[in-house]
């Protein structure tokens, strides 16, 4: 019995030692970074911004690849099939990863894709073509009041951040709007510029890209952004609304906590690099810092915030 216990304890010690050594050495090779969308969107752009700093911080590279489909659900539903060793990480988007499983069966649950870190959000923004008759948000609301359902909002897909923003805005402003889903932010903005829809429920990043082709009527931030000094926030206009698409990095659910914490620390360090901050801010992104230790409370707060909008989406 003594010999058995000694052997067993030795095996446990070796296993724990190997695990600790693995954690101490992490990362010791390149990391696969999966984007659950097509190239060129906000998730890809910010991963590319991060990419150049991974080697500076860790001594290792990231290799970015794409697994698009179903608004992110295709990739997120496959996350559990990857090795839980920290060498496969995946971009994750909220509210998408809360809305999708709350509304229908999508092959994963929100708890399956809990991030190790959330590092930015793209604030919601209402934009119209530069020659639109809507000079202000109130002009747009007045039209919607006088013509229920006639105002069309274009956005990126159904049960997405844009879709949620459109229904929440309709409820806040007490107006009826018609949401028109597109295959992404770019095609929805093309429809705004082409005059096919009345307004875009999109992001500040799209307003930056479109430049003087559009007029940004309001943005969902706490304070005005330097990139849009003349654009009021929804709060300034009487709507208590700060929201957008939050993006972070997740890993398979079985990934050890020490690896999750190290990934969290790495992304926090990248978020703190002035060059990275400048790139993000100049392109309309707002940096946030939600580390691994705070993620449970943050997810719970998001779920509570989205609850009323989810009920509206379920009824559509």
PDB file of C-alpha atoms in Angstrom:
ATOM      1  CA  UNK A   1       0.000   0.000   0.000  1.00  0.00           C
ATOM      2  CA  UNK A   2       2.819   2.387   0.890  1.00  0.00           C
ATOM      3  CA  UNK A   3       4.547   1.646  -2.415  1.00  0.00           C
ATOM      4  CA  UNK A   4       1.226   2.225  -4.263  1.00  0.00           C
ATOM      5  CA  UNK A   5       0.616   5.569  -2.531  1.00  0.00           C
ATOM      6  CA  UNK A   6       4.168   6.677  -3.221  1.00  0.00           C
ATOM      7  CA  UNK A   7       3.837   5.768  -6.904  1.00  0.00           C
ATOM      8  CA  UNK A   8       0.443   7.464  -7.183  1.00  0.00           C
ATOM      9  CA  UNK A   9       1.605  10.634  -5.466  1.00  0.00           C
ATOM     10  CA  UNK A  10       4.679  10.681  -7.665  1.00  0.00           C
ATOM     11  CA  UNK A  11       2.527  10.441 -10.772  1.00  0.00           C
ATOM     12  CA  UNK A  12       0.286  13.251  -9.561  1.00  0.00           C
ATOM     13  CA  UNK A  13       3.342  15.346  -8.766  1.00  0.00           C
ATOM     14  CA  UNK A  14       4.779  14.759 -12.230  1.00  0.00           C
ATOM     15  CA  UNK A  15       1.441  15.661 -13.857  1.00  0.00           C
ATOM     16  CA  UNK A  16       1.124  18.845 -11.827  1.00  0.00           C
ATOM     17  CA  UNK A  17       4.756  19.660 -12.480  1.00  0.00           C
ATOM     18  CA  UNK A  18       4.297  19.253 -16.212  1.00  0.00           C
ATOM     19  CA  UNK A  19       1.183  21.421 -16.096  1.00  0.00           C
ATOM     20  CA  UNK A  20       2.998  24.138 -14.144  1.00  0.00           C
ATOM     21  CA  UNK A  21       5.984  23.969 -16.497  1.00  0.00           C
ATOM     22  CA  UNK A  22       3.632  24.254 -19.466  1.00  0.00           C
ATOM     23  CA  UNK A  23       1.983  27.301 -17.907  1.00  0.00           C
ATOM     24  CA  UNK A  24       5.326  28.889 -17.040  1.00  0.00           C
ATOM     25  CA  UNK A  25       6.587  28.417 -20.599  1.00  0.00           C
ATOM     26  CA  UNK A  26       3.398  29.639 -22.238  1.00  0.00           C
ATOM     27  CA  UNK A  27       3.440  30.568 -25.028  1.00  0.00           C
ATOM     28  CA  UNK A  28       6.355  28.593 -26.413  1.00  0.00           C
ATOM     29  CA  UNK A  29       5.137  28.502 -30.015  1.00  0.00           C
ATOM     30  CA  UNK A  30       2.874  30.369 -32.415  1.00  0.00           C
ATOM     31  CA  UNK A  31      -0.810  30.741 -31.502  1.00  0.00           C
ATOM     32  CA  UNK A  32      -3.663  30.137 -33.943  1.00  0.00           C
ATOM     33  CA  UNK A  33      -6.086  33.085 -33.821  1.00  0.00           C
ATOM     34  CA  UNK A  34      -9.440  32.282 -35.445  1.00  0.00           C
ATOM     35  CA  UNK A  35     -11.772  35.024 -36.669  1.00  0.00           C
ATOM     36  CA  UNK A  36     -15.396  33.803 -36.945  1.00  0.00           C
ATOM     37  CA  UNK A  37     -16.162  36.165 -39.841  1.00  0.00           C
ATOM     38  CA  UNK A  38     -14.894  36.955 -43.314  1.00  0.00           C
ATOM     39  CA  UNK A  39     -11.735  39.059 -43.703  1.00  0.00           C
ATOM     40  CA  UNK A  40     -12.094  42.834 -43.603  1.00  0.00           C
ATOM     41  CA  UNK A  41     -14.644  43.288 -40.816  1.00  0.00           C
ATOM     42  CA  UNK A  42     -14.099  44.888 -37.432  1.00  0.00           C
ATOM     43  CA  UNK A  43     -13.084  41.592 -35.796  1.00  0.00           C
ATOM     44  CA  UNK A  44     -10.422  41.003 -38.443  1.00  0.00           C
ATOM     45  CA  UNK A  45      -9.153  44.588 -38.422  1.00  0.00           C
ATOM     46  CA  UNK A  46      -8.608  44.637 -34.672  1.00  0.00           C
ATOM     47  CA  UNK A  47      -6.941  41.206 -34.707  1.00  0.00           C
ATOM     48  CA  UNK A  48      -4.563  42.547 -37.372  1.00  0.00           C
ATOM     49  CA  UNK A  49      -3.857  45.575 -35.190  1.00  0.00           C
ATOM     50  CA  UNK A  50      -3.050  43.214 -32.294  1.00  0.00           C
ATOM     51  CA  UNK A  51      -1.027  40.847 -34.471  1.00  0.00           C
ATOM     52  CA  UNK A  52       2.058  43.027 -34.762  1.00  0.00           C
ATOM     53  CA  UNK A  53       2.356  43.363 -30.986  1.00  0.00           C
ATOM     54  CA  UNK A  54       2.020  39.692 -30.000  1.00  0.00           C
ATOM     55  CA  UNK A  55       5.664  38.976 -30.718  1.00  0.00           C
ATOM     56  CA  UNK A  56       6.773  42.089 -28.827  1.00  0.00           C
ATOM     57  CA  UNK A  57       4.855  40.983 -25.740  1.00  0.00           C
ATOM     58  CA  UNK A  58       5.302  37.193 -25.855  1.00  0.00           C
ATOM     59  CA  UNK A  59       8.165  36.448 -28.242  1.00  0.00           C
ATOM     60  CA  UNK A  60       5.729  34.379 -30.316  1.00  0.00           C
ATOM     61  CA  UNK A  61       3.546  35.131 -33.325  1.00  0.00           C
ATOM     62  CA  UNK A  62      -0.166  34.659 -33.902  1.00  0.00           C
ATOM     63  CA  UNK A  63      -1.423  33.083 -37.117  1.00  0.00           C
ATOM     64  CA  UNK A  64      -4.793  34.532 -38.131  1.00  0.00           C
ATOM     65  CA  UNK A  65      -7.332  32.398 -39.973  1.00  0.00           C
ATOM     66  CA  UNK A  66     -11.052  32.621 -40.734  1.00  0.00           C
ATOM     67  CA  UNK A  67     -14.045  30.400 -40.066  1.00  0.00           C
ATOM     68  CA  UNK A  68     -17.062  32.490 -41.138  1.00  0.00           C
ATOM     69  CA  UNK A  69     -20.710  31.535 -41.086  1.00  0.00           C
ATOM     70  CA  UNK A  70     -24.022  32.100 -39.294  1.00  0.00           C
ATOM     71  CA  UNK A  71     -22.966  35.390 -37.704  1.00  0.00           C
ATOM     72  CA  UNK A  72     -20.111  33.739 -35.809  1.00  0.00           C
ATOM     73  CA  UNK A  73     -22.066  30.651 -34.689  1.00  0.00           C
ATOM     74  CA  UNK A  74     -20.267  28.295 -37.083  1.00  0.00           C
ATOM     75  CA  UNK A  75     -16.917  28.928 -35.393  1.00  0.00           C
ATOM     76  CA  UNK A  76     -18.198  29.245 -31.828  1.00  0.00           C
ATOM     77  CA  UNK A  77     -20.077  25.948 -32.068  1.00  0.00           C
ATOM     78  CA  UNK A  78     -16.786  24.239 -33.013  1.00  0.00           C
ATOM     79  CA  UNK A  79     -14.628  25.834 -30.317  1.00  0.00           C
ATOM     80  CA  UNK A  80     -14.872  22.845 -27.969  1.00  0.00           C
ATOM     81  CA  UNK A  81     -13.284  20.583 -30.577  1.00  0.00           C
ATOM     82  CA  UNK A  82      -9.906  22.323 -30.372  1.00  0.00           C
ATOM     83  CA  UNK A  83      -7.127  21.427 -27.935  1.00  0.00           C
ATOM     84  CA  UNK A  84      -7.569  23.272 -24.658  1.00  0.00           C
ATOM     85  CA  UNK A  85      -3.902  24.231 -24.377  1.00  0.00           C
ATOM     86  CA  UNK A  86      -4.065  27.951 -25.126  1.00  0.00           C
ATOM     87  CA  UNK A  87      -2.650  27.581 -28.635  1.00  0.00           C
ATOM     88  CA  UNK A  88      -6.008  28.039 -30.335  1.00  0.00           C
ATOM     89  CA  UNK A  89      -7.802  31.267 -29.488  1.00  0.00           C
ATOM     90  CA  UNK A  90     -10.891  32.718 -31.101  1.00  0.00           C
ATOM     91  CA  UNK A  91     -12.439  36.141 -31.468  1.00  0.00           C
ATOM     92  CA  UNK A  92     -15.855  36.395 -29.816  1.00  0.00           C
ATOM     93  CA  UNK A  93     -18.463  39.108 -30.218  1.00  0.00           C
ATOM     94  CA  UNK A  94     -21.154  40.384 -27.839  1.00  0.00           C
ATOM     95  CA  UNK A  95     -24.100  40.764 -27.955  1.00  0.00           C
ATOM     96  CA  UNK A  96     -24.048  38.148 -30.751  1.00  0.00           C
ATOM     97  CA  UNK A  97     -22.847  35.324 -28.471  1.00  0.00           C
ATOM     98  CA  UNK A  98     -25.633  36.128 -25.999  1.00  0.00           C
ATOM     99  CA  UNK A  99     -28.429  36.813 -28.479  1.00  0.00           C
ATOM    100  CA  UNK A 100     -27.936  33.788 -30.735  1.00  0.00           C
ATOM    101  CA  UNK A 101     -28.354  30.965 -28.176  1.00  0.00           C
ATOM    102  CA  UNK A 102     -31.048  32.925 -26.297  1.00  0.00           C
ATOM    103  CA  UNK A 103     -33.242  33.114 -29.404  1.00  0.00           C
ATOM    104  CA  UNK A 104     -32.686  29.768 -31.147  1.00  0.00           C
ATOM    105  CA  UNK A 105     -30.570  26.619 -31.245  1.00  0.00           C
ATOM    106  CA  UNK A 106     -27.161  27.502 -32.687  1.00  0.00           C
ATOM    107  CA  UNK A 107     -24.916  24.671 -31.499  1.00  0.00           C
ATOM    108  CA  UNK A 108     -23.376  26.439 -28.507  1.00  0.00           C
ATOM    109  CA  UNK A 109     -24.322  28.254 -25.304  1.00  0.00           C
ATOM    110  CA  UNK A 110     -22.970  31.575 -24.075  1.00  0.00           C
ATOM    111  CA  UNK A 111     -21.069  29.836 -21.270  1.00  0.00           C
ATOM    112  CA  UNK A 112     -19.174  27.812 -23.890  1.00  0.00           C
ATOM    113  CA  UNK A 113     -17.495  30.949 -25.275  1.00  0.00           C
ATOM    114  CA  UNK A 114     -16.794  33.044 -22.173  1.00  0.00           C
ATOM    115  CA  UNK A 115     -13.845  35.307 -23.077  1.00  0.00           C
ATOM    116  CA  UNK A 116     -10.551  35.516 -21.259  1.00  0.00           C
ATOM    117  CA  UNK A 117     -10.527  39.239 -22.048  1.00  0.00           C
ATOM    118  CA  UNK A 118     -12.746  41.856 -23.719  1.00  0.00           C
ATOM    119  CA  UNK A 119     -10.583  44.587 -25.184  1.00  0.00           C
ATOM    120  CA  UNK A 120     -12.789  46.999 -27.141  1.00  0.00           C
ATOM    121  CA  UNK A 121     -16.192  47.873 -28.438  1.00  0.00           C
ATOM    122  CA  UNK A 122     -17.469  49.504 -31.601  1.00  0.00           C
ATOM    123  CA  UNK A 123     -20.118  51.979 -30.459  1.00  0.00           C
ATOM    124  CA  UNK A 124     -23.515  51.905 -32.104  1.00  0.00           C
ATOM    125  CA  UNK A 125     -24.084  54.837 -34.452  1.00  0.00           C
ATOM    126  CA  UNK A 126     -26.935  56.047 -36.625  1.00  0.00           C
ATOM    127  CA  UNK A 127     -25.715  57.306 -39.977  1.00  0.00           C
ATOM    128  CA  UNK A 128     -27.429  58.721 -43.037  1.00  0.00           C
ATOM    129  CA  UNK A 129     -26.188  59.743 -46.438  1.00  0.00           C
ATOM    130  CA  UNK A 130     -24.580  63.189 -46.513  1.00  0.00           C
ATOM    131  CA  UNK A 131     -27.409  64.617 -48.622  1.00  0.00           C
ATOM    132  CA  UNK A 132     -30.140  63.077 -46.460  1.00  0.00           C
ATOM    133  CA  UNK A 133     -32.987  65.354 -45.323  1.00  0.00           C
ATOM    134  CA  UNK A 134     -32.298  64.208 -41.740  1.00  0.00           C
ATOM    135  CA  UNK A 135     -29.967  66.815 -40.304  1.00  0.00           C
ATOM    136  CA  UNK A 136     -30.400  65.668 -36.711  1.00  0.00           C
ATOM    137  CA  UNK A 137     -31.586  62.607 -34.826  1.00  0.00           C
ATOM    138  CA  UNK A 138     -34.780  64.479 -33.983  1.00  0.00           C
ATOM    139  CA  UNK A 139     -35.492  64.942 -37.693  1.00  0.00           C
ATOM    140  CA  UNK A 140     -35.274  61.183 -38.126  1.00  0.00           C
ATOM    141  CA  UNK A 141     -37.510  60.547 -35.113  1.00  0.00           C
ATOM    142  CA  UNK A 142     -40.092  63.067 -36.371  1.00  0.00           C
ATOM    143  CA  UNK A 143     -40.244  61.282 -39.728  1.00  0.00           C
ATOM    144  CA  UNK A 144     -40.655  57.918 -38.011  1.00  0.00           C
ATOM    145  CA  UNK A 145     -43.460  59.299 -35.848  1.00  0.00           C
ATOM    146  CA  UNK A 146     -45.301  60.696 -38.838  1.00  0.00           C
ATOM    147  CA  UNK A 147     -44.712  57.582 -40.981  1.00  0.00           C
ATOM    148  CA  UNK A 148     -44.794  54.458 -38.774  1.00  0.00           C
ATOM    149  CA  UNK A 149     -42.699  51.672 -40.266  1.00  0.00           C
ATOM    150  CA  UNK A 150     -41.539  53.748 -43.238  1.00  0.00           C
ATOM    151  CA  UNK A 151     -38.096  54.447 -41.806  1.00  0.00           C
ATOM    152  CA  UNK A 152     -35.733  51.645 -42.826  1.00  0.00           C
ATOM    153  CA  UNK A 153     -32.648  50.874 -40.770  1.00  0.00           C
ATOM    154  CA  UNK A 154     -29.989  48.727 -42.445  1.00  0.00           C
ATOM    155  CA  UNK A 155     -27.625  46.641 -40.372  1.00  0.00           C
ATOM    156  CA  UNK A 156     -25.429  43.562 -40.232  1.00  0.00           C
ATOM    157  CA  UNK A 157     -27.616  40.464 -40.056  1.00  0.00           C
ATOM    158  CA  UNK A 158     -30.458  39.314 -37.846  1.00  0.00           C
ATOM    159  CA  UNK A 159     -30.067  38.811 -34.092  1.00  0.00           C
ATOM    160  CA  UNK A 160     -26.905  40.911 -34.288  1.00  0.00           C
ATOM    161  CA  UNK A 161     -25.675  43.977 -32.437  1.00  0.00           C
ATOM    162  CA  UNK A 162     -27.147  46.180 -35.187  1.00  0.00           C
ATOM    163  CA  UNK A 163     -30.499  44.394 -35.046  1.00  0.00           C
ATOM    164  CA  UNK A 164     -30.619  44.697 -31.263  1.00  0.00           C
ATOM    165  CA  UNK A 165     -29.686  48.389 -31.490  1.00  0.00           C
ATOM    166  CA  UNK A 166     -32.491  49.054 -33.983  1.00  0.00           C
ATOM    167  CA  UNK A 167     -35.189  47.474 -31.827  1.00  0.00           C
ATOM    168  CA  UNK A 168     -33.877  49.122 -28.666  1.00  0.00           C
ATOM    169  CA  UNK A 169     -33.806  52.507 -30.358  1.00  0.00           C
ATOM    170  CA  UNK A 170     -37.366  52.030 -31.580  1.00  0.00           C
ATOM    171  CA  UNK A 171     -38.468  51.257 -28.026  1.00  0.00           C
ATOM    172  CA  UNK A 172     -36.549  54.195 -26.508  1.00  0.00           C
ATOM    173  CA  UNK A 173     -37.795  56.725 -29.059  1.00  0.00           C
ATOM    174  CA  UNK A 174     -41.273  55.156 -29.142  1.00  0.00           C
ATOM    175  CA  UNK A 175     -41.230  54.849 -32.921  1.00  0.00           C
ATOM    176  CA  UNK A 176     -41.769  51.968 -35.342  1.00  0.00           C
ATOM    177  CA  UNK A 177     -38.844  51.325 -37.672  1.00  0.00           C
ATOM    178  CA  UNK A 178     -38.224  48.571 -40.213  1.00  0.00           C
ATOM    179  CA  UNK A 179     -34.928  46.729 -39.853  1.00  0.00           C
ATOM    180  CA  UNK A 180     -33.324  45.433 -43.058  1.00  0.00           C
ATOM    181  CA  UNK A 181     -30.568  42.832 -42.494  1.00  0.00           C
ATOM    182  CA  UNK A 182     -27.510  42.621 -44.734  1.00  0.00           C
ATOM    183  CA  UNK A 183     -24.600  40.198 -44.926  1.00  0.00           C
ATOM    184  CA  UNK A 184     -22.267  42.519 -43.033  1.00  0.00           C
ATOM    185  CA  UNK A 185     -21.465  46.105 -42.106  1.00  0.00           C
ATOM    186  CA  UNK A 186     -19.995  46.901 -45.524  1.00  0.00           C
ATOM    187  CA  UNK A 187     -23.047  45.885 -47.603  1.00  0.00           C
ATOM    188  CA  UNK A 188     -25.405  47.671 -45.223  1.00  0.00           C
ATOM    189  CA  UNK A 189     -23.362  50.855 -45.579  1.00  0.00           C
ATOM    190  CA  UNK A 190     -23.349  50.432 -49.355  1.00  0.00           C
ATOM    191  CA  UNK A 191     -27.158  50.398 -49.185  1.00  0.00           C
ATOM    192  CA  UNK A 192     -27.125  53.629 -47.157  1.00  0.00           C
ATOM    193  CA  UNK A 193     -24.820  55.293 -49.680  1.00  0.00           C
ATOM    194  CA  UNK A 194     -26.899  53.988 -52.576  1.00  0.00           C
ATOM    195  CA  UNK A 195     -30.111  55.345 -51.096  1.00  0.00           C
ATOM    196  CA  UNK A 196     -31.774  51.913 -50.799  1.00  0.00           C
ATOM    197  CA  UNK A 197     -32.431  52.419 -47.085  1.00  0.00           C
ATOM    198  CA  UNK A 198     -33.123  55.510 -45.034  1.00  0.00           C
ATOM    199  CA  UNK A 199     -30.437  55.101 -42.377  1.00  0.00           C
ATOM    200  CA  UNK A 200     -27.793  52.742 -41.114  1.00  0.00           C
ATOM    201  CA  UNK A 201     -27.830  51.323 -37.606  1.00  0.00           C
ATOM    202  CA  UNK A 202     -24.150  50.610 -37.642  1.00  0.00           C
ATOM    203  CA  UNK A 203     -20.919  51.437 -35.800  1.00  0.00           C
ATOM    204  CA  UNK A 204     -18.661  54.449 -35.412  1.00  0.00           C
ATOM    205  CA  UNK A 205     -16.020  52.502 -37.358  1.00  0.00           C
ATOM    206  CA  UNK A 206     -18.233  52.513 -40.439  1.00  0.00           C
ATOM    207  CA  UNK A 207     -18.766  56.240 -40.069  1.00  0.00           C
ATOM    208  CA  UNK A 208     -14.988  56.710 -40.083  1.00  0.00           C
ATOM    209  CA  UNK A 209     -14.616  54.599 -43.234  1.00  0.00           C
ATOM    210  CA  UNK A 210     -17.379  56.418 -45.102  1.00  0.00           C
ATOM    211  CA  UNK A 211     -16.020  59.849 -44.196  1.00  0.00           C
ATOM    212  CA  UNK A 212     -17.830  62.817 -45.717  1.00  0.00           C
ATOM    213  CA  UNK A 213     -20.163  60.552 -47.672  1.00  0.00           C
ATOM    214  CA  UNK A 214     -22.299  60.194 -44.564  1.00  0.00           C
ATOM    215  CA  UNK A 215     -23.673  62.226 -41.687  1.00  0.00           C
ATOM    216  CA  UNK A 216     -23.428  60.625 -38.263  1.00  0.00           C
ATOM    217  CA  UNK A 217     -26.476  61.626 -36.213  1.00  0.00           C
ATOM    218  CA  UNK A 218     -25.657  60.068 -32.828  1.00  0.00           C
ATOM    219  CA  UNK A 219     -23.194  57.686 -31.194  1.00  0.00           C
ATOM    220  CA  UNK A 220     -23.689  55.349 -28.226  1.00  0.00           C
ATOM    221  CA  UNK A 221     -20.721  56.391 -26.063  1.00  0.00           C
ATOM    222  CA  UNK A 222     -20.432  57.975 -22.634  1.00  0.00           C
ATOM    223  CA  UNK A 223     -18.736  61.037 -24.106  1.00  0.00           C
ATOM    224  CA  UNK A 224     -18.086  62.430 -27.574  1.00  0.00           C
ATOM    225  CA  UNK A 225     -15.222  60.851 -29.475  1.00  0.00           C
ATOM    226  CA  UNK A 226     -12.257  62.876 -30.701  1.00  0.00           C
ATOM    227  CA  UNK A 227     -12.776  61.368 -34.140  1.00  0.00           C
ATOM    228  CA  UNK A 228     -16.353  62.810 -34.189  1.00  0.00           C
ATOM    229  CA  UNK A 229     -16.136  66.001 -32.132  1.00  0.00           C
ATOM    230  CA  UNK A 230     -19.361  67.440 -33.574  1.00  0.00           C
ATOM    231  CA  UNK A 231     -21.490  64.324 -33.206  1.00  0.00           C
ATOM    232  CA  UNK A 232     -23.656  64.174 -30.064  1.00  0.00           C
ATOM    233  CA  UNK A 233     -24.011  61.092 -27.918  1.00  0.00           C
ATOM    234  CA  UNK A 234     -27.407  59.500 -27.381  1.00  0.00           C
ATOM    235  CA  UNK A 235     -27.080  60.594 -23.751  1.00  0.00           C
ATOM    236  CA  UNK A 236     -26.775  64.226 -24.785  1.00  0.00           C
ATOM    237  CA  UNK A 237     -29.973  63.808 -26.784  1.00  0.00           C
ATOM    238  CA  UNK A 238     -31.928  62.420 -23.857  1.00  0.00           C
ATOM    239  CA  UNK A 239     -31.472  58.665 -24.352  1.00  0.00           C
ATOM    240  CA  UNK A 240     -29.615  56.718 -21.662  1.00  0.00           C
ATOM    241  CA  UNK A 241     -27.923  54.489 -24.172  1.00  0.00           C
ATOM    242  CA  UNK A 242     -24.296  53.336 -24.306  1.00  0.00           C
ATOM    243  CA  UNK A 243     -23.814  50.179 -26.374  1.00  0.00           C
ATOM    244  CA  UNK A 244     -22.182  48.515 -29.344  1.00  0.00           C
ATOM    245  CA  UNK A 245     -20.395  45.340 -30.351  1.00  0.00           C
ATOM    246  CA  UNK A 246     -17.904  44.194 -27.716  1.00  0.00           C
ATOM    247  CA  UNK A 247     -15.088  41.953 -28.887  1.00  0.00           C
ATOM    248  CA  UNK A 248     -12.774  39.729 -26.974  1.00  0.00           C
ATOM    249  CA  UNK A 249     -10.765  36.527 -27.113  1.00  0.00           C
ATOM    250  CA  UNK A 250     -12.034  33.135 -26.003  1.00  0.00           C
ATOM    251  CA  UNK A 251     -10.634  29.617 -25.717  1.00  0.00           C
ATOM    252  CA  UNK A 252     -12.084  26.094 -25.385  1.00  0.00           C
ATOM    253  CA  UNK A 253     -14.030  25.656 -22.151  1.00  0.00           C
ATOM    254  CA  UNK A 254     -11.562  23.103 -20.698  1.00  0.00           C
ATOM    255  CA  UNK A 255      -8.572  25.437 -20.968  1.00  0.00           C
ATOM    256  CA  UNK A 256      -6.788  25.609 -17.580  1.00  0.00           C
ATOM    257  CA  UNK A 257      -7.359  28.706 -15.512  1.00  0.00           C
ATOM    258  CA  UNK A 258      -3.655  29.583 -15.396  1.00  0.00           C
ATOM    259  CA  UNK A 259      -3.501  29.673 -19.206  1.00  0.00           C
ATOM    260  CA  UNK A 260      -6.657  31.814 -19.303  1.00  0.00           C
ATOM    261  CA  UNK A 261      -5.059  34.222 -16.855  1.00  0.00           C
ATOM    262  CA  UNK A 262      -1.844  34.463 -18.868  1.00  0.00           C
ATOM    263  CA  UNK A 263      -3.788  35.140 -22.059  1.00  0.00           C
ATOM    264  CA  UNK A 264      -5.742  37.798 -20.206  1.00  0.00           C
ATOM    265  CA  UNK A 265      -2.495  39.421 -19.065  1.00  0.00           C
ATOM    266  CA  UNK A 266      -1.039  39.336 -22.606  1.00  0.00           C
ATOM    267  CA  UNK A 267      -4.045  41.066 -24.154  1.00  0.00           C
ATOM    268  CA  UNK A 268      -4.123  43.612 -21.340  1.00  0.00           C
ATOM    269  CA  UNK A 269      -0.485  44.431 -22.082  1.00  0.00           C
ATOM    270  CA  UNK A 270      -1.244  44.889 -25.797  1.00  0.00           C
ATOM    271  CA  UNK A 271      -4.198  47.113 -24.902  1.00  0.00           C
ATOM    272  CA  UNK A 272      -1.804  49.308 -22.945  1.00  0.00           C
ATOM    273  CA  UNK A 273       0.586  49.973 -25.853  1.00  0.00           C
ATOM    274  CA  UNK A 274       0.212  53.611 -27.046  1.00  0.00           C
ATOM    275  CA  UNK A 275       0.649  52.732 -30.738  1.00  0.00           C
ATOM    276  CA  UNK A 276      -2.120  50.145 -30.516  1.00  0.00           C
ATOM    277  CA  UNK A 277      -4.361  52.601 -28.686  1.00  0.00           C
ATOM    278  CA  UNK A 278      -3.834  55.239 -31.362  1.00  0.00           C
ATOM    279  CA  UNK A 279      -4.653  52.812 -34.183  1.00  0.00           C
ATOM    280  CA  UNK A 280      -7.867  51.780 -32.492  1.00  0.00           C
ATOM    281  CA  UNK A 281      -9.049  55.262 -31.622  1.00  0.00           C
ATOM    282  CA  UNK A 282      -8.264  56.722 -35.046  1.00  0.00           C
ATOM    283  CA  UNK A 283     -10.474  54.060 -36.605  1.00  0.00           C
ATOM    284  CA  UNK A 284     -13.468  54.605 -34.336  1.00  0.00           C
ATOM    285  CA  UNK A 285     -12.938  51.866 -31.752  1.00  0.00           C
ATOM    286  CA  UNK A 286     -13.249  52.422 -28.004  1.00  0.00           C
ATOM    287  CA  UNK A 287     -10.848  50.452 -25.827  1.00  0.00           C
ATOM    288  CA  UNK A 288     -12.160  48.683 -22.748  1.00  0.00           C
ATOM    289  CA  UNK A 289     -10.417  46.411 -20.287  1.00  0.00           C
ATOM    290  CA  UNK A 290     -12.412  43.485 -18.925  1.00  0.00           C
ATOM    291  CA  UNK A 291      -9.951  40.884 -17.613  1.00  0.00           C
ATOM    292  CA  UNK A 292     -10.462  37.200 -16.863  1.00  0.00           C
ATOM    293  CA  UNK A 293     -11.199  37.785 -13.172  1.00  0.00           C
ATOM    294  CA  UNK A 294     -14.094  40.152 -13.920  1.00  0.00           C
ATOM    295  CA  UNK A 295     -15.646  38.255 -16.813  1.00  0.00           C
ATOM    296  CA  UNK A 296     -18.431  36.497 -14.923  1.00  0.00           C
ATOM    297  CA  UNK A 297     -19.881  39.742 -13.593  1.00  0.00           C
ATOM    298  CA  UNK A 298     -19.449  41.445 -16.968  1.00  0.00           C
ATOM    299  CA  UNK A 299     -21.328  38.705 -18.851  1.00  0.00           C
ATOM    300  CA  UNK A 300     -24.133  38.763 -16.279  1.00  0.00           C
ATOM    301  CA  UNK A 301     -24.446  42.539 -16.677  1.00  0.00           C
ATOM    302  CA  UNK A 302     -24.612  42.220 -20.469  1.00  0.00           C
ATOM    303  CA  UNK A 303     -27.299  39.540 -20.243  1.00  0.00           C
ATOM    304  CA  UNK A 304     -29.391  41.761 -17.990  1.00  0.00           C
ATOM    305  CA  UNK A 305     -28.873  44.753 -20.285  1.00  0.00           C
ATOM    306  CA  UNK A 306     -29.952  42.820 -23.388  1.00  0.00           C
ATOM    307  CA  UNK A 307     -32.941  41.069 -21.786  1.00  0.00           C
ATOM    308  CA  UNK A 308     -35.680  43.448 -22.939  1.00  0.00           C
ATOM    309  CA  UNK A 309     -34.261  43.604 -26.464  1.00  0.00           C
ATOM    310  CA  UNK A 310     -34.083  39.813 -26.635  1.00  0.00           C
ATOM    311  CA  UNK A 311     -37.799  39.609 -25.848  1.00  0.00           C
ATOM    312  CA  UNK A 312     -38.556  42.017 -28.672  1.00  0.00           C
ATOM    313  CA  UNK A 313     -36.387  40.016 -31.087  1.00  0.00           C
ATOM    314  CA  UNK A 314     -38.108  36.779 -30.067  1.00  0.00           C
ATOM    315  CA  UNK A 315     -41.446  38.354 -30.941  1.00  0.00           C
ATOM    316  CA  UNK A 316     -40.331  39.501 -34.405  1.00  0.00           C
TER     317      UNK A 316
END
